[in-house]
Tab-separated table of C-alpha atoms and ligand atoms in Angstrom:
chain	number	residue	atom	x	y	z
B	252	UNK	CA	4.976	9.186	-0.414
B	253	UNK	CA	4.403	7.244	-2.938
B	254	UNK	CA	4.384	10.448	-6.115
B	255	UNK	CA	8.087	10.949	-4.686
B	256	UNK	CA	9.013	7.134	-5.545
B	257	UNK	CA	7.137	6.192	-8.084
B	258	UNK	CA	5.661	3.153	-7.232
B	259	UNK	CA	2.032	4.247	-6.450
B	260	UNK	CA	-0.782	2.450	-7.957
B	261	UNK	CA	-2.202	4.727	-10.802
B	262	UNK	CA	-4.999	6.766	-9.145
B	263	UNK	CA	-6.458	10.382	-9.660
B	264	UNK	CA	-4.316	12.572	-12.082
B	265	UNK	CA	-2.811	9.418	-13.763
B	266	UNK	CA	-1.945	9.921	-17.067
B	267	UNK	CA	-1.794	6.540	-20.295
B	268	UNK	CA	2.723	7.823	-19.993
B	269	UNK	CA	2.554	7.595	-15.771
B	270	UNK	CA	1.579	4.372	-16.437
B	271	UNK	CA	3.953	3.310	-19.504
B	272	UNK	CA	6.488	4.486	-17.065
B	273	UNK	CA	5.410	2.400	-14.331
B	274	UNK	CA	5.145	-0.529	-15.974
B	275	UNK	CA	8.648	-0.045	-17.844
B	276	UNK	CA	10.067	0.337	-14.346
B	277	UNK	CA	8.006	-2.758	-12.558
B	278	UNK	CA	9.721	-5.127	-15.955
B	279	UNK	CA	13.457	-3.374	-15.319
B	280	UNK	CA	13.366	-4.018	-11.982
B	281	UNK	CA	11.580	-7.870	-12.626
B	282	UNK	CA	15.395	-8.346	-14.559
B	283	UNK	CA	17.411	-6.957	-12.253
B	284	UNK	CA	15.508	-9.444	-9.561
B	285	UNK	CA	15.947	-12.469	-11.607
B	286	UNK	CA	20.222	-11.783	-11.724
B	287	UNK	CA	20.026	-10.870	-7.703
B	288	UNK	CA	18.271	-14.480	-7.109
B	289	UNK	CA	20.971	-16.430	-9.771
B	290	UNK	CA	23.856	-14.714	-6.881
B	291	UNK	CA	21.910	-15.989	-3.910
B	292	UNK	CA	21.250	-19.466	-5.817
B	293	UNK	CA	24.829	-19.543	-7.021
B	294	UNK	CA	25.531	-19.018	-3.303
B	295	UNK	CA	23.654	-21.350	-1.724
B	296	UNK	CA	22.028	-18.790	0.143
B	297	UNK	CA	17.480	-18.729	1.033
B	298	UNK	CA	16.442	-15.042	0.355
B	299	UNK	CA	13.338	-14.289	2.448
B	300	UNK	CA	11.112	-10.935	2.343
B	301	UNK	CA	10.291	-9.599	5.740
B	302	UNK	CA	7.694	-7.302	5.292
B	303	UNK	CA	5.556	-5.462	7.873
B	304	UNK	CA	3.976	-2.185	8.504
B	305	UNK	CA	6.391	0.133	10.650
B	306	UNK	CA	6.668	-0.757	14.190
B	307	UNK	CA	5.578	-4.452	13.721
B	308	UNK	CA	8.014	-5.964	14.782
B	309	UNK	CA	10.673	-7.466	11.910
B	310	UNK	CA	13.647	-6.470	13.721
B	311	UNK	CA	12.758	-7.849	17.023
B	312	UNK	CA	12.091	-10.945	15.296
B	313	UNK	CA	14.859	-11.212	13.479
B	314	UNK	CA	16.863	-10.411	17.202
B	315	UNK	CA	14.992	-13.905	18.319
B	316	UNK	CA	15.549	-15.895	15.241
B	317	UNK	CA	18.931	-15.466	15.252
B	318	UNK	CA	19.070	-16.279	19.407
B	319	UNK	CA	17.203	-19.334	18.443
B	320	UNK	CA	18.700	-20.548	15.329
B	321	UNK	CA	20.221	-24.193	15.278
B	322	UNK	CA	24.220	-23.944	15.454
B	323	UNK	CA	23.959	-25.084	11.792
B	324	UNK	CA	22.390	-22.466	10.177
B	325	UNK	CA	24.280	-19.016	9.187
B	326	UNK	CA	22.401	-15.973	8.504
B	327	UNK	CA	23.309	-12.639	7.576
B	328	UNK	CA	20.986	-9.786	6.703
B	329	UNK	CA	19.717	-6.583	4.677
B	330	UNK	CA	17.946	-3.942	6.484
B	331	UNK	CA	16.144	-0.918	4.640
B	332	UNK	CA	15.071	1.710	6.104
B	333	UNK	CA	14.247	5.439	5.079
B	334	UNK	CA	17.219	6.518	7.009
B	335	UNK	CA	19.689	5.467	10.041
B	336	UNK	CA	21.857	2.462	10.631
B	337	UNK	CA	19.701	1.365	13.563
B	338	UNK	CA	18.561	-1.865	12.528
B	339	UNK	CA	21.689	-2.892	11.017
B	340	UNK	CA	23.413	-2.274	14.163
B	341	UNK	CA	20.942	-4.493	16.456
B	342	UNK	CA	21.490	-7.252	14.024
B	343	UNK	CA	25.284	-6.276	14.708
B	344	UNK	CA	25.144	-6.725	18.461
B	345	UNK	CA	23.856	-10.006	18.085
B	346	UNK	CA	27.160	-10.893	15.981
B	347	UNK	CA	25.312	-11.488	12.451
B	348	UNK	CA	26.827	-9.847	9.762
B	349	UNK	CA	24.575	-6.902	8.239
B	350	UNK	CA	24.030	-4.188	5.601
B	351	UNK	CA	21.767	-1.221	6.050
B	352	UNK	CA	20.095	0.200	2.919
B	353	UNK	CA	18.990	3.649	3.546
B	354	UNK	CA	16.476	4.429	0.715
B	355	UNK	CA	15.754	7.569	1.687
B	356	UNK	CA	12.320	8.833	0.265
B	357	UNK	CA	11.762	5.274	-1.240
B	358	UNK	CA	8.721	3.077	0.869
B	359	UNK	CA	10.402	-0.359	-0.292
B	360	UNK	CA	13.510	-1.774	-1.627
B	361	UNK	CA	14.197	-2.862	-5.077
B	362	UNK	CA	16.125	-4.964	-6.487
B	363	UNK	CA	19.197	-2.892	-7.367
B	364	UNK	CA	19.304	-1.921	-3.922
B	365	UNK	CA	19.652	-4.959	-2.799
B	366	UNK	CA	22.050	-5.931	-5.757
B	367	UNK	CA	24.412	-2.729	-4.562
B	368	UNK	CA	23.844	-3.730	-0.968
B	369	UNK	CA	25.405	-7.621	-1.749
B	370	UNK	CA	28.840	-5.394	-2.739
B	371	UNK	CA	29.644	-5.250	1.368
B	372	UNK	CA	27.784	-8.272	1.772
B	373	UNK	CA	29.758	-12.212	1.284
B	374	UNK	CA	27.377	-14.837	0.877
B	375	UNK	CA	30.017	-17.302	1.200
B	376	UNK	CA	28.937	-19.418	4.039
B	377	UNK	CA	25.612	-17.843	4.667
B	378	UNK	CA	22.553	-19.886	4.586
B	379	UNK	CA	19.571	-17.644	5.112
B	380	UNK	CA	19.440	-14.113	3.765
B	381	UNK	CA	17.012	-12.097	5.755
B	382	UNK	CA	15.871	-8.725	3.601
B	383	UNK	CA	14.107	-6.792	6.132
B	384	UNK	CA	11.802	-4.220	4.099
B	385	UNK	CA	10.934	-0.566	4.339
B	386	UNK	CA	7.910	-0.598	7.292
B	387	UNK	CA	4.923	-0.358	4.478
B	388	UNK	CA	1.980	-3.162	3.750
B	389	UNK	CA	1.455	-1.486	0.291
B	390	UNK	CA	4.556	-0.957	-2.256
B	391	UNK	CA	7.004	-3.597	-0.985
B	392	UNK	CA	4.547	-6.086	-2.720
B	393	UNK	CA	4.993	-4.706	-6.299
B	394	UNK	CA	8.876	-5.017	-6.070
B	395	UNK	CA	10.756	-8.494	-6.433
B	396	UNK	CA	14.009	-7.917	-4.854
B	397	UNK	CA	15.339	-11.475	-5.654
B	398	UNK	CA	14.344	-13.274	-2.633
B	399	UNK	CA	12.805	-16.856	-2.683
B	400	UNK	CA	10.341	-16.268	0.131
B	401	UNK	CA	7.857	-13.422	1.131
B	402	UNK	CA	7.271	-13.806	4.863
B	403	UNK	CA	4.428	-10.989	6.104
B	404	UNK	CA	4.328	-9.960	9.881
B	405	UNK	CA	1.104	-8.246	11.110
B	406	UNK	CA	1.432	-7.598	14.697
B	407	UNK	CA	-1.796	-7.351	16.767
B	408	UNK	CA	-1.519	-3.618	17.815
B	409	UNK	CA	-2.695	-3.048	14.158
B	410	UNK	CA	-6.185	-4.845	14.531
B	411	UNK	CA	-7.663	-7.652	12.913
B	412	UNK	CA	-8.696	-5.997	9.854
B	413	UNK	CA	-5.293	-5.572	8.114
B	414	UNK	CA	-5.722	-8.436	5.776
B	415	UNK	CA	-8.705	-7.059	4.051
B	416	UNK	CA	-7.729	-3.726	4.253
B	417	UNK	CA	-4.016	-4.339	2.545
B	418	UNK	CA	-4.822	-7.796	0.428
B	419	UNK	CA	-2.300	-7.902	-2.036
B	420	UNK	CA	0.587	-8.150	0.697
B	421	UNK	CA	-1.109	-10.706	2.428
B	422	UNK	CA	-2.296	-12.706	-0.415
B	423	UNK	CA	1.424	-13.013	-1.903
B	424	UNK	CA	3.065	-13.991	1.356
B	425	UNK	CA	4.191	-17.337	1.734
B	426	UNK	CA	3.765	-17.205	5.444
B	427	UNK	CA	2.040	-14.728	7.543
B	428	UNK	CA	3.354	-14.672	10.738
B	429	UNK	CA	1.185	-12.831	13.614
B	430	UNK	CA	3.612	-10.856	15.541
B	431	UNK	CA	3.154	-9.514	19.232
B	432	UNK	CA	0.830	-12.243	20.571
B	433	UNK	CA	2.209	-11.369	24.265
B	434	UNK	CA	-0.014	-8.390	23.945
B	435	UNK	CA	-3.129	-9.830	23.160
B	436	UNK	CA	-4.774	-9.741	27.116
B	437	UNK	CA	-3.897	-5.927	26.565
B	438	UNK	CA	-5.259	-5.247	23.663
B	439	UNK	CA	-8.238	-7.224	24.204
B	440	UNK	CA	-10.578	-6.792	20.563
B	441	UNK	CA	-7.750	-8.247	18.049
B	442	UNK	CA	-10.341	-11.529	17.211
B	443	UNK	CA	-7.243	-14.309	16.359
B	444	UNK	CA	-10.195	-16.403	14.415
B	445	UNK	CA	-11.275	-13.283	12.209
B	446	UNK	CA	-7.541	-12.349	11.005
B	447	UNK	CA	-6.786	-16.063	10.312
B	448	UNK	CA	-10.314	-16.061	8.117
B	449	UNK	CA	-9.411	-12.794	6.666
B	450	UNK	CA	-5.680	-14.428	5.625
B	451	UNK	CA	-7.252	-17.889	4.145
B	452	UNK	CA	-9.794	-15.908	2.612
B	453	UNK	CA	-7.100	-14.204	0.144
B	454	UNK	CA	-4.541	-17.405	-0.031
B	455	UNK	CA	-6.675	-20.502	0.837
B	456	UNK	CA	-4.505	-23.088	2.879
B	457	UNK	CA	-1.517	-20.764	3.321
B	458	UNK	CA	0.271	-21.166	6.271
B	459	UNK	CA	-0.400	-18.765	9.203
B	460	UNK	CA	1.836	-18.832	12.544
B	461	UNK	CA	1.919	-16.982	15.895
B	462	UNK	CA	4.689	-15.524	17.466
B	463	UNK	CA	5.911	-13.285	19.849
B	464	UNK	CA	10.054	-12.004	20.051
B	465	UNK	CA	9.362	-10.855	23.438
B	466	UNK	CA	8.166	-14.246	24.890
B	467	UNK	CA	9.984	-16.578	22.503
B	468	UNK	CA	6.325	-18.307	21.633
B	469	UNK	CA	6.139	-19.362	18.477
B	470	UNK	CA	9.846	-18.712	17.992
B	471	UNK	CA	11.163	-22.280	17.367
B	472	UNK	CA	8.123	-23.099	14.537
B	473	UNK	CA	9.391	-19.911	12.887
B	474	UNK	CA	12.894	-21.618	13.105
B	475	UNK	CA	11.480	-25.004	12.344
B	476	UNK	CA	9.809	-23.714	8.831
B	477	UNK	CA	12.683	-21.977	7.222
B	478	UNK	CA	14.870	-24.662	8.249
B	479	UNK	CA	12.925	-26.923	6.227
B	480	UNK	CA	12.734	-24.216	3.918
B	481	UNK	CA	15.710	-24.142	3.278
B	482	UNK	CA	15.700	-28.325	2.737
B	483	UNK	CA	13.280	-27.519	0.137
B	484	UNK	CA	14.879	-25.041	-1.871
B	485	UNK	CA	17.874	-27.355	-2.175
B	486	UNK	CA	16.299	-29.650	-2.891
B	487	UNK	CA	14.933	-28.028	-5.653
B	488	UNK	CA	18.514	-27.131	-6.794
B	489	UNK	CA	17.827	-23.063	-5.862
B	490	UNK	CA	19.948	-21.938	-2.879
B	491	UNK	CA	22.737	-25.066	-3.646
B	492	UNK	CA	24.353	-26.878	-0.688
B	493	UNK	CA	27.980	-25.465	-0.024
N	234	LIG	N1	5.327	-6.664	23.457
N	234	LIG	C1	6.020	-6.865	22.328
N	234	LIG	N2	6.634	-5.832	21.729
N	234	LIG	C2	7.312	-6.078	20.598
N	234	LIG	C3	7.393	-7.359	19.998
N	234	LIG	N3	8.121	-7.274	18.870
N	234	LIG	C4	8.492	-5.985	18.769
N	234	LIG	N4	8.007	-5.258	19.801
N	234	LIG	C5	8.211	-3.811	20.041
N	234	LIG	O1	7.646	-3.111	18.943
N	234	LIG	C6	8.461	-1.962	18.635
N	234	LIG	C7	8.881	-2.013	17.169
N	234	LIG	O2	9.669	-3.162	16.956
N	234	LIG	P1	10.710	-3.310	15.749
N	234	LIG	O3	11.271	-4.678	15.851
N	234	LIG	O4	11.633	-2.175	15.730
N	234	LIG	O5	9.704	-3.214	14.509
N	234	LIG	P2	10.077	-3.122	12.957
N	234	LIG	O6	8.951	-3.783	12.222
N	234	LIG	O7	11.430	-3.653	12.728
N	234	LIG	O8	10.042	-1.551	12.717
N	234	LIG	P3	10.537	-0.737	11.388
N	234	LIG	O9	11.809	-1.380	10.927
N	234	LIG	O10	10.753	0.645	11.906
N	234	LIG	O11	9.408	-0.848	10.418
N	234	LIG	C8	9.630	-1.997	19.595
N	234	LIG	O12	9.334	-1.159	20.697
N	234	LIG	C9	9.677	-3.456	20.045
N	234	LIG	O13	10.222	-3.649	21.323
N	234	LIG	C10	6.733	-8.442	20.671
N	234	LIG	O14	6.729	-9.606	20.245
N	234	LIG	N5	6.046	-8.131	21.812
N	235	LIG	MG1	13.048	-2.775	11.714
N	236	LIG	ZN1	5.335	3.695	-2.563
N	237	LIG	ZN1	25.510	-9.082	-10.172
């Protein structure tokens, strides 16, 4: 997957020019970041980075943030996928305004995706940008797509191991959210205690939440931190007030 896009760490075969390559890509794409995140500060708008392995459960949480948003806060968001409109068009139903990026061999976004994707995107009005990235715990990290806020599900289908196995996600995030908690009785060895160890391990007092988009638990704390978030970042004169 990754030989097709480009973005794979440098491992058997590598040559000194794969990497000069890399790296020249990594610093374009760093640039390219920094001028998406002057639009979304310009715009008043909080970029945040949902990443996930496939199947963990970003859409579905973005279906019960946006049920359980205060009336206050607009939200619009980017979806990437390999291919099909699909997630766009759940975040359509629930009358949000969104663009699907279809990358199609790529395993993240990058930045001038998302730059493109702002074309059939206003950010007049909009609060909180949700970026939903390509399902992947591995390249997603390398690539700043402008965004303020990394936000890392890991749903407890996957086991409690993730963090360790897939550190550099986890360590950047600034929340880790554990996804799926409904089906914790059925799953019945995902240890809670050892994934939140694993998490502080990497990023020390990090903040680490619970939810479930099935249940709703957890739902309103998710709500509750980017809200304040979002204080925060204005605060800080990023994402200006309207
Ligand atoms: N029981 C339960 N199932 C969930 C939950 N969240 C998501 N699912 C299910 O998990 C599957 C994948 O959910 P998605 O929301 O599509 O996951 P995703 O991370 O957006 O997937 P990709 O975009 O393909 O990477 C679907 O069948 C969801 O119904 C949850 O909180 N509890
Ligand atoms: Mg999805
Ligand atoms: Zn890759
Ligand atoms: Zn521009």
């Amino acid at each position: 997957m990754c030989d097709t896009c480009g973005c794979g760490t440098p491992g058997a075969g590598t040559t000194e020019r794969t990497i000069v390559v890399r790296e020249n890509l990594l610093a374009a794409n760093d640039r390219i970041a920094a001028h998406v995140r002057a639009h979304f500060d310009a715009a008043g708008v909080l970029a945040v980075n949902l990443m996930s392995s496939p199947g963990a459960g970003k859409t579905s949480l973005l279906e019960a943030t946006i049920a359980a948003l205060p009336p206050d806060l607009r939200v619009a968001v980017i979806e990437g996928d390999l291919e099909t409109e699909n997630d766009a068009e759940r975040i359509r139903r629930r009358g949000v305004k969104a663009v699907q990026i279809t990358t199609g061999v790529a395993c993240h976004l990058d930045a001038a995706m998302v730059h493109d994707a702002l074309d059939a995107l206003p950010l007049d009005g909009v609060d909180i940008l949700f970026i939903e990235n390509v399902g992947n715990l591995v390249c997603p990290a390398d690539f700043d797509i402008g965004q303020h806020l990394d936000v890392v599900l890991l749903s407890v289908t996957e086991g409690d191991d993730k963090p360790e196995k897939y550190p550099v996600i986890f360590r950047n995030a600034d929340l880790v959210l554990i996804a799926k908690t409904d089906l914790l009785p059925y799953i019945g060895d995902f240890d809670m205690a050892r994934a939140r160890r694993a998490v502080a391990r990497l990023r020390g007092e990090g903040r680490i939440a619970e939810v479930s988009a099935r249940t709703g638990a957890g739902v309103a704390a998710w709500t509750g931190w980017l809200a304040e978030q979002l204080a925060k970042a204005r605060a800080r004169g990023e994402a200006h007030a309207h």
